[in-house]
Amino acid sequence: MTKPISCFLMIFGLATAVSAQHGKQIVVATKSTTLIFTVSTDQKLYQSYLGQKLTNPADQDLLTASRKGAYIAAGMEDLFEPAIRMVHADGNPSLDLRYVTHNQHQDDENVTTTNIMLQDPKYPVEVVLHFTTYNQENVIKEWTEVRHHEKKPVTLTNYASSMLHFEASKYWLSQFDGDYMTEMRMKESQLTPGIKILDSKLGTRAQMYRSPSFYLSLNKPSDENSGELIAGTLAWSGNFQCSFEIDQQNSLRMITGMNPYASEYKLLPGKTFETPAFIFTYTKSGKGDATRNLHRWARNYGVLDGNKPRLTLLNNWEATHMDFNQDVLVELFDGANKLGVDLFLLDDGWFGNKYPRDADKTALGDWQADRKKLPGGIGYLVNAANKKHLQFGIWLEPEMVSPKSELYEKHPDWILKLPNREESYSRNQLVLDLINPKVQDFIYDMVNELLIKNPGIAFIKWDCNRMLTNSYSPFLKDNQGNLFIDYNRSLFDILRRLREKHPHLPIMLCAGGGGRVDYGGLKYFTEFWPSDNTDALERVFIQWGYLNFFPSLTVSSHVTSMGKQSLKFRTDVAMMGKMGYDIRVKNLTPEEIKFSNQAVKTYKRISEVIWFGDLYRLVSPYEENRAVLMYASPDKSSAVLFNYLLNFRRKEYMGKVLLQGLDPMKRYQIREINLLPDTKSTQAEDGKTYSGDYLMTVGLNLSAGKIAPLTSAVFELIAEK
């Protein structure tokens, strides 16, 4: 076989392509980080360097070409985990990738994209490595495209988004895992020779057990303010695999991408296989710096409308579950007004006529308003909410179907289910075959028509309450290895179409809690639901975990009645993210309503600092029986400090807290805010003024006086003018 003329002319026509030369270096750089590749004499591409940007560019010439392949293929001489494995149409299970050309083009003054083309000299296969750098945010996004011109389909059994190599004395991995109601628990361990894999095989709601987000520390464990590390996350909502392999020479090979489990992908001639992006930042200044890099990148590039305000809301779920009617909901609007929130969100249970949605066993797929519960339809509720100066939102679970539904009866061929096997249910439901274009059109049309017929709908909660089992697509027939990948690609296609029609509608990403939280999905969503566990003590840990990689305005945090903590503690915890309510307002006392109304006003006043400021984690709940964090405005003129006392022993000593992110030359007045009605602060620091230098060098005593478990305080710091 002979290799064809490049089929990536559209990519490589954007800038001047550079032909292969021996010893050529390809530099991918941000303001602080450099990633360098070298082309060897045999036209192999190697990673030469990944680390802090060299002050003297001439020093780059001193870097010797290592034998760390940039994108190693299986079937040749390499003995470890490959980035890609392909079985050709003739059965040959090898791939030999050689450098052909590359180009770089500047998208704008901050963003640069580098494309590197590799080809097999014997087979008509091309692989393009893409790197987009975000200079000011110090973030790199990496992904890969694979294409071939063989006469028949080839089979891909490995297809990494990224392969990176590290040389250090030791390696430490911080991972985030858990289960339903225990999401994003942080664990750190030293890597040892062999391979460590973080992965998911759940198909959808794929991140229920663990997240494709991690810290990799080099030489020693990193803390918030020191240590060399990368923070990485995969922009993919489906099965993922992140592998960390230490070889006999103590080198680490890190591979991230979609999980190849049960996914032998048949790629047709002329079609392009594109991997999701791996997004990472490198720093020598600890985990806090990495977090702030990712947050800035996310607000500017990763999250829909990431620099715009968010809505506060009241959800009806705790108040009514599925037992409600039109009049009950309209009465709840008064509760939302008492709280002072922007929006009322109607949750599950509003749809279905032949099989009304009175429990979780019916009606998914039948997205018509229940005429018995809602005789006026959704439009009546929208108008009623608007008359009370509220916006209106609604819950959907578009990917799912109930066996007891009209949709199931009409289209049994639209469902993922195994032939010759009994149906297997989770939450009494099945999954629609999103790979089928007719199903894609059905979901798009349903959501689009709901919004067109009810133009006042201002918010959607998009849920997904089960993983993939019965994993067989009637539409794919003999290509079932494509199912896990094509399902999530089809989901993104639906979301892309909806965003073209409704570009700025706020939509919450939910998957029975935090089962789908990634930047592949978040470019279509404004926020996500971290967990169905809203116990405020548990939420300190859950939200602490997510905030490592996702900015606060994406982390939906609601005040509920779950847990035994005080309303103030629950409210203070909700304030660290995007605050909302899911509570029975009628069960609150007048004093609690007064406090909550004032809390909403306070939150709206300080939310700009919380949403768009820089996060500093000051005391970790994993290290002490308290959690302290703060947000500082980019211009360092103001800050909001959260102090949560957890469960601690009598007379347990807690030291001063050193603040961060302030201007050492400015003086800041400290005020405790979000106090209960008719109470004054008992905090010793309330009302005092200190220099930023003092606050960051000497610190504050946040545990003076009478303290108690499960109490909290919120402080506002304002710089003197």
XYZ file of C-alpha atoms in Angstrom:
721
model
C 0.000 0.000 0.000
C 1.157 3.538 -0.683
C 0.400 6.536 1.443
C -1.950 9.136 -0.065
C -1.564 12.845 -0.383
C -2.558 14.416 2.913
C -6.283 14.337 3.516
C -5.959 17.023 6.181
C -5.472 19.850 3.699
C -8.113 21.932 5.459
C -6.067 21.818 8.658
C -2.682 22.230 7.105
C -3.813 24.859 4.653
C -4.466 27.317 7.475
C -0.791 28.081 7.955
C 2.489 27.407 6.268
C 3.352 23.741 6.680
C 6.890 22.816 7.661
C 8.489 19.791 6.007
C 10.415 17.206 7.958
C 13.987 18.065 8.868
C 16.319 16.051 11.016
C 16.527 17.345 14.593
C 13.641 19.765 14.172
C 11.994 20.995 17.368
C 8.285 21.743 17.675
C 7.547 24.029 20.611
C 4.116 24.199 22.270
C 4.154 26.930 24.925
C 2.140 29.114 27.283
C 3.488 32.015 29.320
C 4.770 29.576 31.960
C 4.998 26.104 30.401
C 6.838 24.573 27.472
C 6.185 21.238 25.774
C 8.829 20.380 23.168
C 8.854 17.628 20.540
C 11.859 16.626 18.451
C 11.895 14.948 15.044
C 14.639 12.308 14.854
C 16.721 11.338 11.835
C 14.305 8.508 11.055
C 11.381 10.965 11.231
C 10.043 9.649 14.507
C 8.461 12.218 16.812
C 9.663 12.300 20.424
C 8.765 14.324 23.499
C 11.927 16.156 24.583
C 10.663 18.373 27.376
C 7.620 19.237 29.474
C 8.087 21.741 32.242
C 8.630 25.303 33.295
C 9.260 27.693 30.445
C 12.967 28.202 29.890
C 14.087 31.797 30.403
C 16.662 31.618 27.631
C 15.182 30.232 24.401
C 18.646 29.181 23.267
C 18.677 26.599 26.061
C 16.059 24.647 24.172
C 18.795 23.624 21.724
C 20.596 21.833 24.572
C 17.719 19.431 25.075
C 18.568 16.000 23.759
C 15.947 13.958 21.978
C 14.740 11.288 24.381
C 13.285 8.039 23.144
C 9.891 8.936 24.577
C 7.565 8.664 21.620
C 5.028 11.452 21.278
C 2.224 9.070 20.256
C 3.385 5.467 20.397
C 1.542 2.892 18.323
C 1.122 -0.783 19.144
C 2.514 -3.656 17.137
C 6.069 -2.406 16.560
C 9.030 -2.420 18.940
C 7.526 -0.689 22.005
C 6.799 -2.959 24.981
C 4.461 -0.817 27.077
C 0.948 0.642 26.891
C 0.356 2.252 23.471
C -1.460 5.458 22.613
C -3.035 3.861 19.552
C -3.599 0.360 18.213
C -5.077 -0.345 14.801
C -5.895 -3.559 12.994
C -5.755 -2.893 9.257
C -8.210 -4.225 6.708
C -5.720 -6.966 5.815
C -5.434 -8.071 9.476
C -2.045 -6.461 10.213
C -2.203 -5.255 13.862
C 0.633 -2.707 13.669
C 1.074 0.986 13.002
C 4.299 2.870 12.343
C 3.838 6.620 12.698
C 6.381 9.014 11.154
C 6.478 12.789 11.191
C 5.393 14.439 7.945
C 4.640 18.085 8.651
C 3.270 20.503 11.197
C 1.917 24.017 11.421
C 1.038 26.590 14.035
C -1.534 29.328 13.797
C -2.615 31.979 16.271
C -6.360 31.978 16.843
C -6.094 35.274 18.747
C -3.547 37.040 20.915
C -4.024 34.467 23.687
C -4.705 31.190 21.850
C -2.372 29.235 19.551
C -2.993 25.862 17.920
C -0.285 23.453 16.779
C -1.101 20.559 14.424
C 1.409 17.758 13.868
C 0.785 15.204 11.126
C 2.079 11.648 11.394
C 1.698 8.973 8.699
C 2.388 5.289 8.284
C 4.872 4.759 5.398
C 3.234 1.479 4.342
C -0.473 2.003 4.985
C -2.688 4.997 4.038
C -3.203 6.086 7.636
C -2.781 9.573 9.067
C -2.780 10.712 12.680
C -2.850 14.402 13.588
C -1.860 15.551 17.073
C -3.521 18.825 18.046
C -2.374 21.164 20.820
C -4.141 24.404 21.700
C -2.382 26.648 24.200
C -4.061 29.309 26.304
C -1.209 31.637 27.119
C -2.483 33.679 30.052
C -4.346 30.789 31.681
C -1.295 28.498 31.328
C -3.495 25.668 30.047
C -2.915 23.223 27.187
C -5.659 21.304 25.405
C -4.604 18.190 23.483
C -6.587 15.879 21.203
C -6.031 13.554 18.245
C -7.575 12.771 14.877
C -7.200 9.471 13.002
C -8.088 8.903 9.340
C -7.378 6.231 6.719
C -7.939 5.412 3.040
C -7.849 1.644 3.102
C -10.434 -0.098 0.977
C -12.295 -1.555 3.957
C -12.871 -0.474 7.559
C -10.014 -0.679 10.028
C -10.494 -1.496 13.714
C -9.224 0.841 16.410
C -8.681 -0.833 19.767
C -6.745 2.018 21.460
C -7.124 5.741 20.758
C -5.597 8.083 23.300
C -6.283 11.789 23.454
C -2.891 12.394 25.016
C 0.388 10.636 25.762
C 2.834 12.487 28.017
C 6.107 11.358 29.598
C 7.697 12.355 32.904
C 11.099 11.844 34.517
C 11.117 12.181 38.302
C 12.397 10.313 41.337
C 8.862 9.640 42.615
C 5.283 10.214 41.473
C 2.180 10.960 43.524
C -1.369 10.695 42.182
C -4.360 12.518 43.673
C -7.570 10.931 42.403
C -11.229 11.684 43.044
C -13.698 8.839 43.424
C -16.663 7.608 45.433
C -20.200 6.484 44.619
C -23.720 7.824 44.466
C -24.053 10.285 47.391
C -20.284 10.161 48.071
C -18.874 11.861 44.979
C -15.374 13.348 44.528
C -13.608 11.998 47.584
C -9.956 12.871 47.312
C -7.268 10.216 47.774
C -3.535 10.546 47.235
C -1.042 7.715 46.814
C 2.460 7.135 45.566
C 2.709 5.390 42.224
C 4.908 2.307 42.070
C 6.372 0.386 39.096
C 3.662 -1.115 36.950
C 0.448 0.507 35.823
C -2.259 2.387 37.693
C -5.555 2.928 35.843
C -8.451 5.247 36.594
C -11.355 4.240 34.397
C -15.079 3.913 33.862
C -17.107 1.256 32.065
C -20.573 2.633 32.859
C -21.250 4.105 29.429
C -23.309 7.046 30.601
C -23.491 8.547 34.067
C -19.981 7.275 33.594
C -18.314 9.236 36.391
C -20.430 7.863 39.219
C -17.519 5.918 40.742
C -14.554 8.072 39.787
C -13.666 11.204 37.929
C -11.332 11.655 34.928
C -9.714 14.553 36.852
C -6.475 14.222 38.803
C -3.265 15.772 40.071
C 0.065 14.160 39.225
C 2.855 15.411 41.499
C 6.514 14.948 40.640
C 9.298 14.066 43.110
C 7.219 14.751 46.244
C 3.580 15.287 47.214
C 2.344 18.764 46.324
C 0.399 20.976 48.669
C -1.673 24.052 47.933
C 1.251 26.425 47.501
C 4.258 24.341 46.519
C 5.175 21.343 44.454
C 5.657 20.450 40.799
C 2.592 18.879 39.231
C 0.100 18.780 36.432
C -3.651 18.976 36.968
C -5.545 17.246 34.206
C -9.109 16.460 33.212
C -10.705 14.747 30.225
C -13.496 16.512 28.322
C -15.616 13.395 27.820
C -18.901 12.252 29.376
C -18.541 8.568 28.521
C -16.178 5.748 29.439
C -12.681 7.041 30.111
C -9.277 5.626 30.940
C -6.326 7.420 32.508
C -3.272 5.176 32.848
C -0.015 5.875 34.685
C 2.737 3.381 33.902
C 6.194 3.397 35.494
C 8.758 1.386 33.567
C 11.989 -0.332 34.602
C 13.891 2.968 34.328
C 11.439 4.820 36.590
C 10.003 6.827 33.690
C 6.280 7.537 33.786
C 4.069 7.226 30.719
C 0.675 8.887 31.146
C -2.110 8.108 28.669
C -5.582 9.656 28.814
C -8.623 9.229 26.633
C -11.752 7.212 25.993
C -11.800 3.739 27.522
C -11.204 1.063 24.852
C -13.160 -1.465 26.957
C -15.729 -3.248 24.738
C -15.115 -0.528 22.151
C -13.293 -2.032 19.175
C -14.178 0.826 16.881
C -14.831 0.188 13.177
C -13.584 3.226 11.254
C -14.778 3.554 7.676
C -12.473 4.744 4.864
C -12.319 8.513 4.611
C -13.985 9.065 8.004
C -12.223 10.898 10.816
C -12.036 9.530 14.340
C -11.620 12.462 16.734
C -10.786 11.941 20.395
C -12.047 14.186 23.204
C -9.698 16.824 24.556
C -7.364 16.302 27.480
C -6.993 19.615 29.316
C -4.069 20.182 31.643
C -1.965 22.787 33.368
C 1.609 22.469 34.645
C 2.948 24.386 37.616
C 5.693 24.389 40.234
C 3.518 26.376 42.634
C 1.188 23.706 43.983
C -2.395 22.593 43.591
C -3.917 25.986 44.309
C -2.149 27.575 41.354
C -3.252 24.705 39.114
C -6.867 25.144 40.241
C -6.847 28.869 39.533
C -5.395 28.232 36.065
C -8.180 25.770 35.261
C -10.878 28.042 36.702
C -9.766 30.994 34.572
C -9.582 28.799 31.489
C -13.014 27.305 32.211
C -14.748 30.651 32.616
C -13.200 31.957 29.395
C -13.274 28.837 27.213
C -14.696 25.718 28.877
C -18.153 26.526 30.245
C -21.137 28.024 28.487
C -21.382 31.736 29.353
C -18.667 31.280 31.946
C -18.270 35.016 32.524
C -21.977 35.753 32.933
C -24.089 35.821 36.122
C -26.115 32.828 37.298
C -29.669 32.537 38.615
C -30.665 31.664 42.166
C -33.585 29.248 42.297
C -36.040 27.265 44.370
C -36.621 23.633 43.358
C -39.896 21.960 44.358
C -38.529 18.412 44.783
C -38.171 18.343 48.574
C -41.464 20.141 49.037
C -43.628 17.899 46.866
C -41.666 15.122 45.150
C -44.145 13.982 42.420
C -47.237 14.668 44.494
C -48.417 18.083 43.334
C -50.907 19.863 41.123
C -51.152 23.215 39.417
C -52.498 25.044 42.470
C -49.864 23.583 44.786
C -47.081 24.743 42.470
C -48.474 28.256 42.191
C -48.588 28.412 45.991
C -44.902 27.438 46.039
C -44.136 30.495 43.915
C -44.959 32.558 47.010
C -42.264 30.667 48.883
C -39.763 31.512 46.177
C -40.731 35.160 46.496
C -40.278 35.022 50.247
C -36.748 33.743 49.720
C -36.060 36.350 47.047
C -34.685 33.922 44.448
C -34.801 34.528 40.694
C -36.406 31.320 39.439
C -38.724 28.450 40.328
C -37.629 25.025 39.039
C -40.282 22.349 38.491
C -38.684 18.943 38.968
C -39.748 15.394 38.008
C -43.410 14.357 37.854
C -45.071 16.918 35.577
C -45.645 14.747 32.455
C -47.452 11.691 31.113
C -51.159 11.155 30.415
C -51.793 7.540 29.445
C -49.261 6.593 32.121
C -49.039 9.564 34.521
C -45.693 10.200 36.179
C -46.825 9.709 39.772
C -43.813 7.542 40.626
C -40.529 6.661 38.943
C -42.009 3.640 37.113
C -43.808 5.385 34.252
C -43.935 8.047 31.542
C -40.287 8.802 30.705
C -40.419 9.555 27.005
C -43.967 10.903 27.114
C -43.118 14.565 27.458
C -46.620 16.045 27.513
C -47.895 17.927 30.547
C -50.113 15.779 32.742
C -53.582 17.192 32.036
C -54.858 16.099 35.437
C -52.069 17.738 37.428
C -51.562 20.691 35.111
C -54.793 21.470 33.233
C -53.357 24.797 32.095
C -50.170 23.193 30.804
C -46.629 24.469 31.251
C -47.567 27.804 29.708
C -49.934 28.537 32.583
C -47.140 27.945 35.114
C -44.705 30.113 33.164
C -47.196 32.988 33.098
C -48.160 32.534 36.737
C -44.500 32.622 37.755
C -43.820 35.695 35.643
C -46.764 37.506 37.246
C -45.042 36.936 40.565
C -41.760 38.271 39.159
C -40.205 34.828 38.939
C -38.633 33.033 36.035
C -39.618 29.408 35.432
C -37.510 26.307 34.822
C -38.286 22.646 34.169
C -36.776 19.165 34.647
C -36.168 16.762 31.754
C -34.551 13.353 31.356
C -34.502 13.159 27.543
C -32.196 10.145 27.121
C -34.398 7.738 29.060
C -37.616 5.794 28.585
C -39.948 3.963 30.950
C -41.100 0.469 29.895
C -44.553 1.701 30.878
C -44.832 4.579 28.408
C -46.398 5.405 25.077
C -42.952 5.922 23.573
C -41.891 2.393 24.501
C -45.084 0.969 23.009
C -44.655 2.880 19.738
C -40.907 2.444 19.269
C -39.486 -0.656 20.962
C -36.684 -0.530 18.357
C -35.488 2.817 19.745
C -34.136 1.292 22.945
C -30.773 -0.134 23.929
C -31.434 -3.771 24.818
C -29.790 -7.106 24.211
C -31.375 -9.593 21.827
C -32.464 -12.860 23.437
C -32.097 -11.426 26.957
C -34.504 -10.101 29.557
C -34.565 -6.336 29.907
C -32.492 -5.045 32.802
C -33.791 -1.949 34.578
C -32.191 0.683 36.731
C -34.542 3.139 38.426
C -37.285 1.334 36.503
C -36.077 2.731 33.191
C -34.177 1.973 29.990
C -31.904 4.054 27.758
C -32.871 5.342 24.333
C -30.602 4.441 21.442
C -29.185 7.905 20.785
C -27.064 6.526 17.951
C -30.226 6.175 15.878
C -30.789 9.482 13.968
C -34.544 9.152 14.471
C -34.022 9.120 18.230
C -31.724 12.133 18.002
C -34.412 14.003 16.068
C -37.069 12.951 18.584
C -35.083 14.344 21.523
C -34.108 17.532 19.710
C -37.668 18.154 18.518
C -39.121 17.464 21.955
C -36.848 19.953 23.749
C -37.009 22.533 20.965
C -40.802 22.428 20.729
C -41.159 22.674 24.516
C -39.105 25.871 24.449
C -40.833 27.312 21.376
C -44.343 26.640 22.681
C -43.386 27.990 26.117
C -40.974 30.825 25.341
C -40.898 31.915 28.958
C -39.023 28.780 30.084
C -35.790 30.234 31.413
C -33.949 27.165 32.735
C -33.695 23.419 32.181
C -32.396 20.716 34.495
C -31.171 17.914 32.181
C -30.968 14.682 34.151
C -29.589 11.208 33.441
C -30.363 8.675 36.147
C -28.793 5.448 34.986
C -25.739 3.917 33.370
C -25.692 1.796 30.208
C -26.648 -1.837 30.563
C -28.500 -3.875 27.932
C -25.711 -2.406 25.822
C -26.791 -3.301 22.310
C -27.884 -0.857 19.625
C -30.271 -2.210 16.974
C -29.120 0.629 14.741
C -25.433 -0.389 14.833
C -26.134 -4.029 13.962
C -22.686 -5.661 13.470
C -20.675 -2.670 14.778
C -21.504 -2.922 18.480
C -17.932 -1.954 19.403
C -18.855 1.601 18.402
C -21.721 1.832 20.896
C -20.127 3.417 23.980
C -18.344 6.048 21.926
C -21.096 6.843 19.442
C -23.707 7.159 22.202
C -21.877 10.084 23.787
C -20.986 11.627 20.452
C -24.670 11.501 19.550
C -25.576 13.160 22.840
C -23.145 15.976 22.076
C -24.608 16.283 18.574
C -28.084 16.781 20.055
C -26.779 19.363 22.505
C -24.907 21.142 19.717
C -28.100 21.439 17.668
C -30.044 22.759 20.645
C -27.370 25.331 21.386
C -27.504 26.592 17.817
C -31.192 27.327 18.374
C -31.054 28.343 22.048
C -27.490 29.578 22.592
C -27.760 31.089 26.075
C -30.544 29.227 27.878
C -29.221 28.190 31.313
C -29.169 24.387 31.607
C -28.042 22.388 34.623
C -26.093 19.214 33.869
C -27.304 16.465 36.196
C -26.715 12.719 36.221
C -28.349 11.398 39.351
C -25.932 13.738 41.058
C -22.381 14.082 39.773
C -22.291 11.216 37.299
C -21.487 13.429 34.313
C -19.193 16.353 35.134
C -16.655 17.211 32.451
C -15.690 19.947 30.029
C -16.970 17.933 27.083
C -20.472 18.376 28.457
C -20.026 21.732 30.163
C -19.530 23.643 26.932
C -23.279 23.048 26.453
C -24.274 23.677 30.087
C -24.010 26.558 32.514
C -23.664 24.520 35.710
C -23.871 20.998 37.146
C -25.462 19.164 40.052
C -22.619 17.699 42.163
C -24.564 15.178 44.236
C -28.001 14.172 45.469
C -26.385 14.245 48.901
C -27.176 17.741 50.155
C -26.260 17.154 53.794
C -24.178 20.272 54.418
C -21.383 18.429 56.228
C -21.028 15.988 53.335
C -21.301 18.826 50.844
C -18.230 20.514 52.327
C -16.199 17.537 51.109
C -18.085 16.998 47.838
C -17.880 20.637 46.781
C -14.276 20.857 47.976
C -13.475 18.038 45.570
C -15.207 19.513 42.536
C -13.761 22.983 43.120
C -10.314 21.584 42.427
C -11.173 21.500 38.718
C -14.430 23.411 38.175
C -15.193 27.058 39.011
C -17.710 27.922 41.699
C -20.374 29.329 39.364
C -20.745 25.823 37.869
C -21.122 23.984 41.196
C -24.840 24.053 42.074
C -25.171 24.093 45.837
C -28.637 24.112 47.375
C -29.927 24.743 50.866
C -32.093 21.748 51.797
C -33.479 20.091 54.913
C -31.125 17.110 54.631
C -28.819 16.754 57.622
C -29.055 17.986 61.186
C -27.038 21.173 60.830
C -28.449 24.624 61.458
C -30.021 26.579 58.614
C -27.161 29.043 58.834
C -24.524 26.323 58.424
C -26.404 24.868 55.445
C -26.713 28.317 53.888
C -23.049 29.172 54.429
C -22.041 25.907 52.741
C -24.324 26.609 49.781
C -22.757 30.034 49.382
C -19.363 28.567 48.457
C -20.824 27.539 45.086
C -23.854 28.566 42.974
C -26.464 28.891 45.680
C -30.056 27.745 45.352
C -32.805 26.214 47.485
C -34.649 22.906 47.568
C -36.604 23.247 50.757
C -40.131 23.353 52.167
C -40.439 27.099 52.641
C -43.768 26.731 54.457
C -41.978 24.741 57.178
C -39.565 27.579 57.899
C -40.205 29.906 60.825
C -40.636 33.638 60.194
C -37.130 34.172 61.580
C -35.706 31.546 59.208
C -37.473 33.111 56.233
C -36.155 36.518 57.236
C -32.632 35.108 57.507
C -32.914 33.285 54.166
C -34.225 36.329 52.343
C -31.355 38.400 53.667
C -28.920 35.590 52.797
C -30.078 35.657 49.165
C -29.552 39.430 49.063
C -26.125 39.021 50.623
C -25.194 36.278 48.193
C -26.250 38.344 45.201
C -24.124 41.217 46.486
C -20.972 39.135 46.963
C -21.553 36.610 44.168
C -19.326 38.408 41.667
C -16.315 37.721 43.895
C -17.361 34.097 44.454
C -18.139 33.379 40.799
C -15.333 35.281 39.106
C -12.691 35.600 41.826
C -9.634 33.462 42.495
C -10.119 30.504 44.852
C -7.677 29.886 47.684
C -8.082 26.738 49.769
C -6.611 27.680 53.146
C -7.389 24.743 55.457
C -8.435 21.364 54.094
C -11.148 19.272 55.755
C -8.943 16.276 54.912
C -6.240 17.648 57.229
C -8.185 19.323 60.044
C -11.683 19.245 61.486
C -12.486 22.461 59.707
C -12.516 23.821 56.179
C -11.442 27.345 55.283
C -11.447 28.805 51.797
C -11.658 32.241 50.260
C -12.327 33.969 46.976
C -10.375 37.117 46.105
C -11.353 39.503 43.346
C -8.839 39.692 40.476
C -7.975 43.302 41.367
C -7.511 42.309 45.041
C -9.977 44.957 46.196
C -12.284 42.518 47.986
C -12.521 38.945 49.191
C -15.016 36.532 50.763
C -13.781 34.100 53.417
C -15.658 30.947 54.465
C -14.892 29.192 57.755
C -16.611 25.865 58.478
C -16.083 24.103 61.788
C -16.761 20.396 61.373
C -16.864 17.660 64.014
C -14.034 18.213 66.482
C -13.077 17.148 69.990
C -13.428 19.277 73.077
C -10.583 21.777 73.539
C -9.161 20.917 70.156
C -6.734 23.695 69.226
C -6.999 25.335 65.849
C -4.228 27.659 64.747
C -4.381 30.917 62.896
C -5.314 30.906 59.234
C -2.971 32.588 56.746
C -4.937 34.292 54.008
C -3.829 34.474 50.381
C -4.556 36.423 47.206
C -4.510 39.885 48.799
C -2.457 42.977 48.052
C 0.192 43.208 50.808
C 0.183 47.009 50.586
C -3.577 47.447 50.932
C -5.513 47.573 54.183
C -8.627 45.430 54.507
C -11.579 45.848 56.840
C -13.081 42.539 57.961
C -16.794 42.119 58.548
C -18.702 38.968 59.407
C -21.729 38.726 57.131
C -24.733 36.422 56.743
C -25.570 36.677 60.421
C -28.846 35.515 61.912
C -31.470 38.267 62.357
C -30.948 40.569 65.327
C -27.582 39.049 66.214
C -24.106 40.488 66.303
C -20.851 38.825 65.433
C -18.976 37.029 68.201
C -15.878 36.760 66.027
C -12.880 38.537 67.514
C -11.754 39.737 64.086
C -15.045 41.365 63.128
C -14.671 45.066 62.372
C -10.892 45.093 62.490
C -8.597 46.367 59.774
C -5.306 44.767 58.772
C -2.832 45.087 55.964
C -2.842 42.405 53.315
C 0.707 41.584 54.355
C -0.362 40.986 57.957
C -3.289 38.800 56.918
C -1.070 36.658 54.682
C 1.949 36.529 57.042
C 0.468 36.493 60.557
C -3.076 35.411 59.775
C -6.414 35.452 61.545
C -7.685 33.594 64.578
C -11.029 32.246 63.343
C -11.585 29.961 66.328
C -11.427 32.379 69.246
C -14.129 32.463 71.895
C -16.993 30.032 72.168
C -16.980 27.633 69.246
C -19.083 24.584 68.512
C -19.120 21.749 65.992
C -20.965 22.286 62.724
C -20.922 26.040 62.928
C -19.709 28.468 60.337
C -18.884 32.054 59.574
C -18.620 34.120 56.397
C -16.408 37.206 56.265
C -16.175 39.974 53.724
C -12.882 41.802 53.265
C -12.962 45.223 51.638
C -9.815 47.178 50.780
C -9.675 50.786 51.945
C -9.615 53.306 49.125
